Amino acid sequence: MKLTVIGCGYLGATHAACMAELGHDVLGVDVDEAKVERLTAGEVPFFEPGLQDILRRNIASGRLSFTTDHRAAAAHASVHFLGVGTPQEPRGHAADLGHVNAAIDALVPVLRGDHLIIGKSTVPVGTATGLAQRIAVLAADGVAVELAWSPEFLREGFAVEDTLTPDRIVVGTDPAGTTSSAVPVIRDIYREILETGVPLIETDWATAELVKVSANAFLATKISFINAISELCEIVGADVSTLADAIGHDARIGRRFLNAGLGFGGGCLPKDIRAFTARADELGAHRTLGFLREVDAINMRRRTAMVDLVSDAVGGDVLGRNIAVLGAAFKPESDDVRDSPALSVAGQLALRGASVTVFDPKALENSRRTYPMLAYASSGADACDRADAVVVATEWAEFVHMSPDELDEVVRAKVIVDGRRCLDPQMWLDAGWQYHAIGGPVTGRRRERHTANAHVVGHAAQTLRG
Ligand code: UDX
């Protein structure tokens, strides 16, 4: 099928490449000329395992190209995915729909004939209803444009895998609509995926919009739940990681997303819970999502708790101390530093007078841009040069697996602070290091669990094709 994908950020670029991988003829559209140039040259403007291969392969086969021209998009296809960003408003908690509206405003007036727009961006409930009205005003006479909403659930770092082997596909259509082409079209687009047994959930606009924000709110709540428990564990000397293992064995709870530590960040969970709460407020349901404010507060407390822990670990004050921060991305396998807990901790330590040196395997460039006042090193060992404490802030495999003897001769003091509870404390203690973990003591060998959780990503397409 001929498709376009409007917006070529994390979501859109991945979606465009994966749709081409499924055999469709895809035109990606973005207003950012530099981004379009890079994508056209087969370069992914961000780190996403496996995406570059798929991008290059499909550009070479002629099934994937990029443009800044909405007229070209209108002429290329009658099915258009909308994957632009919905960031937090600059002066509030609501979602900023500026990019969504701008994409509709650019595309709809130039459409001719019958078209289907499939929204994928995360939007507040009610957005599709408003956009349908906007589309009706903008569409030329005789042009029919249907709007469907099919939220995207991909995780950064697993974006290709999540797009090609999703848990489910949700499609919401106009509840007042009499005829809809959206579901049969979506069935055609995803035929190969649906044949593997992936469920297709058909619903109305509002439910589809709510599915996405509810999923993210649930995940954020799960993380803050375990982090709240870890605050108690810290007081009584219990091990929250063992506790998570134990409660996670209950299939109703499940072990995933119960890793206590520095908490959640990134471009989705923090802004999505805020936008969800703001939308509930707008709808008059002021108390309904009040608990998400607490989820947010628990999460933000982790960062200050971590800074306090580092201060304690170096004797009460970080002023004038050298602190190495290993990890800057909001999670491993990503170069994304949006609302990164790691960088927030690094920044707060610097504000308290520490000399902070950061290393991250992929996120250095983005970090430098966001926090230019911090020092950056080209390797973990470099960052640890004469450090009074080493802080593990993102659980990249290379930090989880580093051994104390790599750093013994480099640091000034053998002090390690584990912000992700991902290290094997016994190994560090045996090597003569002081070991501190956010959320209290760690018993048992934690490293094995993180090793078991490590994924090799990027070959989902080949797997799908058998
Ligand atoms: C999230 C959702 O998972 C995804 O479905 C949605 O489409 C977009 O938002 P993403 O932001 O890529 O994806 O990251 P995710 O893997 O969900 O992790 C979010 C944050 O939670 C990270 O900072 C991570 O370190 C943290 N986290 C995750 C924890 O602190 N503990 C955990 O147990 C799991």
mmCIF file with all atom_site columns, N, CA, C and O in Angstrom, residues 215-229 247-248 250-260 264 295:
data_model
loop_
_atom_site.group_PDB
_atom_site.id
_atom_site.type_symbol
_atom_site.label_atom_id
_atom_site.label_alt_id
_atom_site.label_comp_id
_atom_site.label_asym_id
_atom_site.label_entity_id
_atom_site.label_seq_id
_atom_site.pdbx_PDB_ins_code
_atom_site.Cartn_x
_atom_site.Cartn_y
_atom_site.Cartn_z
_atom_site.occupancy
_atom_site.B_iso_or_equiv
_atom_site.pdbx_formal_charge
_atom_site.auth_seq_id
_atom_site.auth_comp_id
_atom_site.auth_asym_id
_atom_site.auth_atom_id
_atom_site.pdbx_PDB_model_num
ATOM 1   N N  . ALA A 1 215 ? -2.257 3.447   29.812 1.00 0.00 ? 215 ALA A N  1
ATOM 2   C CA . ALA A 1 215 ? -1.141 2.484   29.862 1.00 0.00 ? 215 ALA A CA 1
ATOM 3   C C  . ALA A 1 215 ? 0.088  3.161   30.470 1.00 0.00 ? 215 ALA A C  1
ATOM 4   O O  . ALA A 1 215 ? 0.736  2.617   31.371 1.00 0.00 ? 215 ALA A O  1
ATOM 5   N N  . ASN A 1 216 ? 0.399  4.367   30.002 1.00 0.00 ? 216 ASN A N  1
ATOM 6   C CA . ASN A 1 216 ? 1.580  5.050   30.525 1.00 0.00 ? 216 ASN A CA 1
ATOM 7   C C  . ASN A 1 216 ? 1.393  5.453   31.987 1.00 0.00 ? 216 ASN A C  1
ATOM 8   O O  . ASN A 1 216 ? 2.341  5.400   32.778 1.00 0.00 ? 216 ASN A O  1
ATOM 9   N N  . ALA A 1 217 ? 0.167  5.854   32.345 1.00 0.00 ? 217 ALA A N  1
ATOM 10  C CA . ALA A 1 217 ? -0.091 6.220   33.745 1.00 0.00 ? 217 ALA A CA 1
ATOM 11  C C  . ALA A 1 217 ? 0.079  4.987   34.639 1.00 0.00 ? 217 ALA A C  1
ATOM 12  O O  . ALA A 1 217 ? 0.622  5.072   35.746 1.00 0.00 ? 217 ALA A O  1
ATOM 13  N N  . PHE A 1 218 ? -0.362 3.833   34.154 1.00 0.00 ? 218 PHE A N  1
ATOM 14  C CA . PHE A 1 218 ? -0.223 2.608   34.951 1.00 0.00 ? 218 PHE A CA 1
ATOM 15  C C  . PHE A 1 218 ? 1.254  2.270   35.150 1.00 0.00 ? 218 PHE A C  1
ATOM 16  O O  . PHE A 1 218 ? 1.686  1.941   36.261 1.00 0.00 ? 218 PHE A O  1
ATOM 17  N N  . LEU A 1 219 ? 2.020  2.354   34.073 1.00 0.00 ? 219 LEU A N  1
ATOM 18  C CA . LEU A 1 219 ? 3.456  2.031   34.172 1.00 0.00 ? 219 LEU A CA 1
ATOM 19  C C  . LEU A 1 219 ? 4.162  2.990   35.136 1.00 0.00 ? 219 LEU A C  1
ATOM 20  O O  . LEU A 1 219 ? 4.975  2.566   35.973 1.00 0.00 ? 219 LEU A O  1
ATOM 21  N N  . ALA A 1 220 ? 3.832  4.266   35.030 1.00 0.00 ? 220 ALA A N  1
ATOM 22  C CA . ALA A 1 220 ? 4.453  5.261   35.915 1.00 0.00 ? 220 ALA A CA 1
ATOM 23  C C  . ALA A 1 220 ? 4.067  4.972   37.366 1.00 0.00 ? 220 ALA A C  1
ATOM 24  O O  . ALA A 1 220 ? 4.899  5.063   38.281 1.00 0.00 ? 220 ALA A O  1
ATOM 25  N N  . THR A 1 221 ? 2.809  4.590   37.567 1.00 0.00 ? 221 THR A N  1
ATOM 26  C CA . THR A 1 221 ? 2.332  4.300   38.928 1.00 0.00 ? 221 THR A CA 1
ATOM 27  C C  . THR A 1 221 ? 3.064  3.091   39.499 1.00 0.00 ? 221 THR A C  1
ATOM 28  O O  . THR A 1 221 ? 3.432  3.053   40.671 1.00 0.00 ? 221 THR A O  1
ATOM 29  N N  . LYS A 1 222 ? 3.297  2.102   38.638 1.00 0.00 ? 222 LYS A N  1
ATOM 30  C CA . LYS A 1 222 ? 3.987  0.882   39.097 1.00 0.00 ? 222 LYS A CA 1
ATOM 31  C C  . LYS A 1 222 ? 5.409  1.230   39.571 1.00 0.00 ? 222 LYS A C  1
ATOM 32  O O  . LYS A 1 222 ? 5.842  0.778   40.629 1.00 0.00 ? 222 LYS A O  1
ATOM 33  N N  . ILE A 1 223 ? 6.069  2.076   38.797 1.00 0.00 ? 223 ILE A N  1
ATOM 34  C CA . ILE A 1 223 ? 7.448  2.451   39.170 1.00 0.00 ? 223 ILE A CA 1
ATOM 35  C C  . ILE A 1 223 ? 7.432  3.271   40.462 1.00 0.00 ? 223 ILE A C  1
ATOM 36  O O  . ILE A 1 223 ? 8.226  3.020   41.383 1.00 0.00 ? 223 ILE A O  1
ATOM 37  N N  . SER A 1 224 ? 6.515  4.241   40.556 1.00 0.00 ? 224 SER A N  1
ATOM 38  C CA . SER A 1 224 ? 6.487  5.060   41.771 1.00 0.00 ? 224 SER A CA 1
ATOM 39  C C  . SER A 1 224 ? 6.014  4.244   42.969 1.00 0.00 ? 224 SER A C  1
ATOM 40  O O  . SER A 1 224 ? 6.429  4.511   44.105 1.00 0.00 ? 224 SER A O  1
ATOM 41  N N  . PHE A 1 225 ? 5.174  3.253   42.746 1.00 0.00 ? 225 PHE A N  1
ATOM 42  C CA . PHE A 1 225 ? 4.756  2.386   43.847 1.00 0.00 ? 225 PHE A CA 1
ATOM 43  C C  . PHE A 1 225 ? 5.991  1.726   44.471 1.00 0.00 ? 225 PHE A C  1
ATOM 44  O O  . PHE A 1 225 ? 6.214  1.815   45.680 1.00 0.00 ? 225 PHE A O  1
ATOM 45  N N  . ILE A 1 226 ? 6.806  1.120   43.628 1.00 0.00 ? 226 ILE A N  1
ATOM 46  C CA . ILE A 1 226 ? 7.961  0.392   44.187 1.00 0.00 ? 226 ILE A CA 1
ATOM 47  C C  . ILE A 1 226 ? 8.973  1.382   44.781 1.00 0.00 ? 226 ILE A C  1
ATOM 48  O O  . ILE A 1 226 ? 9.632  1.082   45.782 1.00 0.00 ? 226 ILE A O  1
ATOM 49  N N  . ASN A 1 227 ? 9.036  2.574   44.204 1.00 0.00 ? 227 ASN A N  1
ATOM 50  C CA . ASN A 1 227 ? 9.962  3.559   44.771 1.00 0.00 ? 227 ASN A CA 1
ATOM 51  C C  . ASN A 1 227 ? 9.468  4.087   46.109 1.00 0.00 ? 227 ASN A C  1
ATOM 52  O O  . ASN A 1 227 ? 10.274 4.388   47.004 1.00 0.00 ? 227 ASN A O  1
ATOM 53  N N  . ALA A 1 228 ? 8.144  4.186   46.279 1.00 0.00 ? 228 ALA A N  1
ATOM 54  C CA . ALA A 1 228 ? 7.602  4.578   47.584 1.00 0.00 ? 228 ALA A CA 1
ATOM 55  C C  . ALA A 1 228 ? 7.910  3.485   48.612 1.00 0.00 ? 228 ALA A C  1
ATOM 56  O O  . ALA A 1 228 ? 8.353  3.773   49.731 1.00 0.00 ? 228 ALA A O  1
ATOM 57  N N  . ILE A 1 229 ? 7.716  2.230   48.204 1.00 0.00 ? 229 ILE A N  1
ATOM 58  C CA . ILE A 1 229 ? 8.037  1.120   49.116 1.00 0.00 ? 229 ILE A CA 1
ATOM 59  C C  . ILE A 1 229 ? 9.529  1.158   49.468 1.00 0.00 ? 229 ILE A C  1
ATOM 60  O O  . ILE A 1 229 ? 9.928  0.881   50.598 1.00 0.00 ? 229 ILE A O  1
ATOM 61  N N  . ILE A 1 247 ? 7.027  -10.068 45.318 1.00 0.00 ? 247 ILE A N  1
ATOM 62  C CA . ILE A 1 247 ? 5.643  -9.723  44.938 1.00 0.00 ? 247 ILE A CA 1
ATOM 63  C C  . ILE A 1 247 ? 5.433  -9.944  43.439 1.00 0.00 ? 247 ILE A C  1
ATOM 64  O O  . ILE A 1 247 ? 4.334  -10.254 42.994 1.00 0.00 ? 247 ILE A O  1
ATOM 65  N N  . GLY A 1 248 ? 6.514  -9.829  42.675 1.00 0.00 ? 248 GLY A N  1
ATOM 66  C CA . GLY A 1 248 ? 6.410  -9.997  41.218 1.00 0.00 ? 248 GLY A CA 1
ATOM 67  C C  . GLY A 1 248 ? 6.045  -11.407 40.807 1.00 0.00 ? 248 GLY A C  1
ATOM 68  O O  . GLY A 1 248 ? 5.565  -11.635 39.695 1.00 0.00 ? 248 GLY A O  1
ATOM 69  N N  . ASP A 1 250 ? 3.667  -13.026 41.906 1.00 0.00 ? 250 ASP A N  1
ATOM 70  C CA . ASP A 1 250 ? 2.206  -13.046 41.786 1.00 0.00 ? 250 ASP A CA 1
ATOM 71  C C  . ASP A 1 250 ? 1.878  -12.551 40.374 1.00 0.00 ? 250 ASP A C  1
ATOM 72  O O  . ASP A 1 250 ? 2.155  -11.395 40.035 1.00 0.00 ? 250 ASP A O  1
ATOM 73  N N  . ALA A 1 251 ? 1.282  -13.437 39.561 1.00 0.00 ? 251 ALA A N  1
ATOM 74  C CA . ALA A 1 251 ? 1.038  -13.087 38.158 1.00 0.00 ? 251 ALA A CA 1
ATOM 75  C C  . ALA A 1 251 ? 0.158  -11.850 38.028 1.00 0.00 ? 251 ALA A C  1
ATOM 76  O O  . ALA A 1 251 ? 0.227  -11.131 37.030 1.00 0.00 ? 251 ALA A O  1
ATOM 77  N N  . ARG A 1 252 ? -0.664 -11.570 39.061 1.00 0.00 ? 252 ARG A N  1
ATOM 78  C CA . ARG A 1 252 ? -1.514 -10.376 38.982 1.00 0.00 ? 252 ARG A CA 1
ATOM 79  C C  . ARG A 1 252 ? -0.682 -9.102  39.109 1.00 0.00 ? 252 ARG A C  1
ATOM 80  O O  . ARG A 1 252 ? -1.093 -8.038  38.668 1.00 0.00 ? 252 ARG A O  1
ATOM 81  N N  . ILE A 1 253 ? 0.474  -9.219  39.739 1.00 0.00 ? 253 ILE A N  1
ATOM 82  C CA . ILE A 1 253 ? 1.348  -8.047  39.909 1.00 0.00 ? 253 ILE A CA 1
ATOM 83  C C  . ILE A 1 253 ? 2.400  -8.036  38.797 1.00 0.00 ? 253 ILE A C  1
ATOM 84  O O  . ILE A 1 253 ? 2.497  -7.084  38.048 1.00 0.00 ? 253 ILE A O  1
ATOM 85  N N  . GLY A 1 254 ? 3.167  -9.112  38.688 1.00 0.00 ? 254 GLY A N  1
ATOM 86  C CA . GLY A 1 254 ? 4.182  -9.186  37.627 1.00 0.00 ? 254 GLY A CA 1
ATOM 87  C C  . GLY A 1 254 ? 5.445  -8.434  38.024 1.00 0.00 ? 254 GLY A C  1
ATOM 88  O O  . GLY A 1 254 ? 5.387  -7.396  38.661 1.00 0.00 ? 254 GLY A O  1
ATOM 89  N N  . ARG A 1 255 ? 6.596  -8.973  37.648 1.00 0.00 ? 255 ARG A N  1
ATOM 90  C CA . ARG A 1 255 ? 7.868  -8.403  38.093 1.00 0.00 ? 255 ARG A CA 1
ATOM 91  C C  . ARG A 1 255 ? 8.327  -7.207  37.262 1.00 0.00 ? 255 ARG A C  1
ATOM 92  O O  . ARG A 1 255 ? 9.100  -6.367  37.727 1.00 0.00 ? 255 ARG A O  1
ATOM 93  N N  . ARG A 1 256 ? 7.853  -7.110  36.005 1.00 0.00 ? 256 ARG A N  1
ATOM 94  C CA . ARG A 1 256 ? 8.379  -6.047  35.135 1.00 0.00 ? 256 ARG A CA 1
ATOM 95  C C  . ARG A 1 256 ? 7.903  -4.665  35.615 1.00 0.00 ? 256 ARG A C  1
ATOM 96  O O  . ARG A 1 256 ? 6.819  -4.518  36.145 1.00 0.00 ? 256 ARG A O  1
ATOM 97  N N  . PHE A 1 257 ? 8.773  -3.673  35.420 1.00 0.00 ? 257 PHE A N  1
ATOM 98  C CA . PHE A 1 257 ? 8.492  -2.300  35.851 1.00 0.00 ? 257 PHE A CA 1
ATOM 99  C C  . PHE A 1 257 ? 8.392  -2.165  37.364 1.00 0.00 ? 257 PHE A C  1
ATOM 100 O O  . PHE A 1 257 ? 7.717  -1.284  37.887 1.00 0.00 ? 257 PHE A O  1
ATOM 101 N N  . LEU A 1 258 ? 9.076  -3.060  38.061 1.00 0.00 ? 258 LEU A N  1
ATOM 102 C CA . LEU A 1 258 ? 9.164  -2.933  39.518 1.00 0.00 ? 258 LEU A CA 1
ATOM 103 C C  . LEU A 1 258 ? 10.611 -2.755  39.948 1.00 0.00 ? 258 LEU A C  1
ATOM 104 O O  . LEU A 1 258 ? 10.975 -3.139  41.047 1.00 0.00 ? 258 LEU A O  1
ATOM 105 N N  . ASN A 1 259 ? 11.436 -2.189  39.071 1.00 0.00 ? 259 ASN A N  1
ATOM 106 C CA . ASN A 1 259 ? 12.816 -1.918  39.476 1.00 0.00 ? 259 ASN A CA 1
ATOM 107 C C  . ASN A 1 259 ? 12.874 -0.573  40.177 1.00 0.00 ? 259 ASN A C  1
ATOM 108 O O  . ASN A 1 259 ? 12.657 0.474   39.556 1.00 0.00 ? 259 ASN A O  1
ATOM 109 N N  . ALA A 1 260 ? 13.154 -0.622  41.462 1.00 0.00 ? 260 ALA A N  1
ATOM 110 C CA . ALA A 1 260 ? 13.285 0.621   42.231 1.00 0.00 ? 260 ALA A CA 1
ATOM 111 C C  . ALA A 1 260 ? 14.609 1.281   41.864 1.00 0.00 ? 260 ALA A C  1
ATOM 112 O O  . ALA A 1 260 ? 15.562 0.623   41.456 1.00 0.00 ? 260 ALA A O  1
ATOM 113 N N  . PHE A 1 264 ? 11.466 7.173   36.766 1.00 0.00 ? 264 PHE A N  1
ATOM 114 C CA . PHE A 1 264 ? 11.249 7.283   35.323 1.00 0.00 ? 264 PHE A CA 1
ATOM 115 C C  . PHE A 1 264 ? 11.532 8.689   34.808 1.00 0.00 ? 264 PHE A C  1
ATOM 116 O O  . PHE A 1 264 ? 11.416 9.679   35.519 1.00 0.00 ? 264 PHE A O  1
ATOM 117 N N  . VAL A 1 295 ? 2.271  10.263  42.217 1.00 0.00 ? 295 VAL A N  1
ATOM 118 C CA . VAL A 1 295 ? 3.194  9.419   41.429 1.00 0.00 ? 295 VAL A CA 1
ATOM 119 C C  . VAL A 1 295 ? 4.347  10.272  40.908 1.00 0.00 ? 295 VAL A C  1
ATOM 120 O O  . VAL A 1 295 ? 5.524  9.893   40.991 1.00 0.00 ? 295 VAL A O  1
#
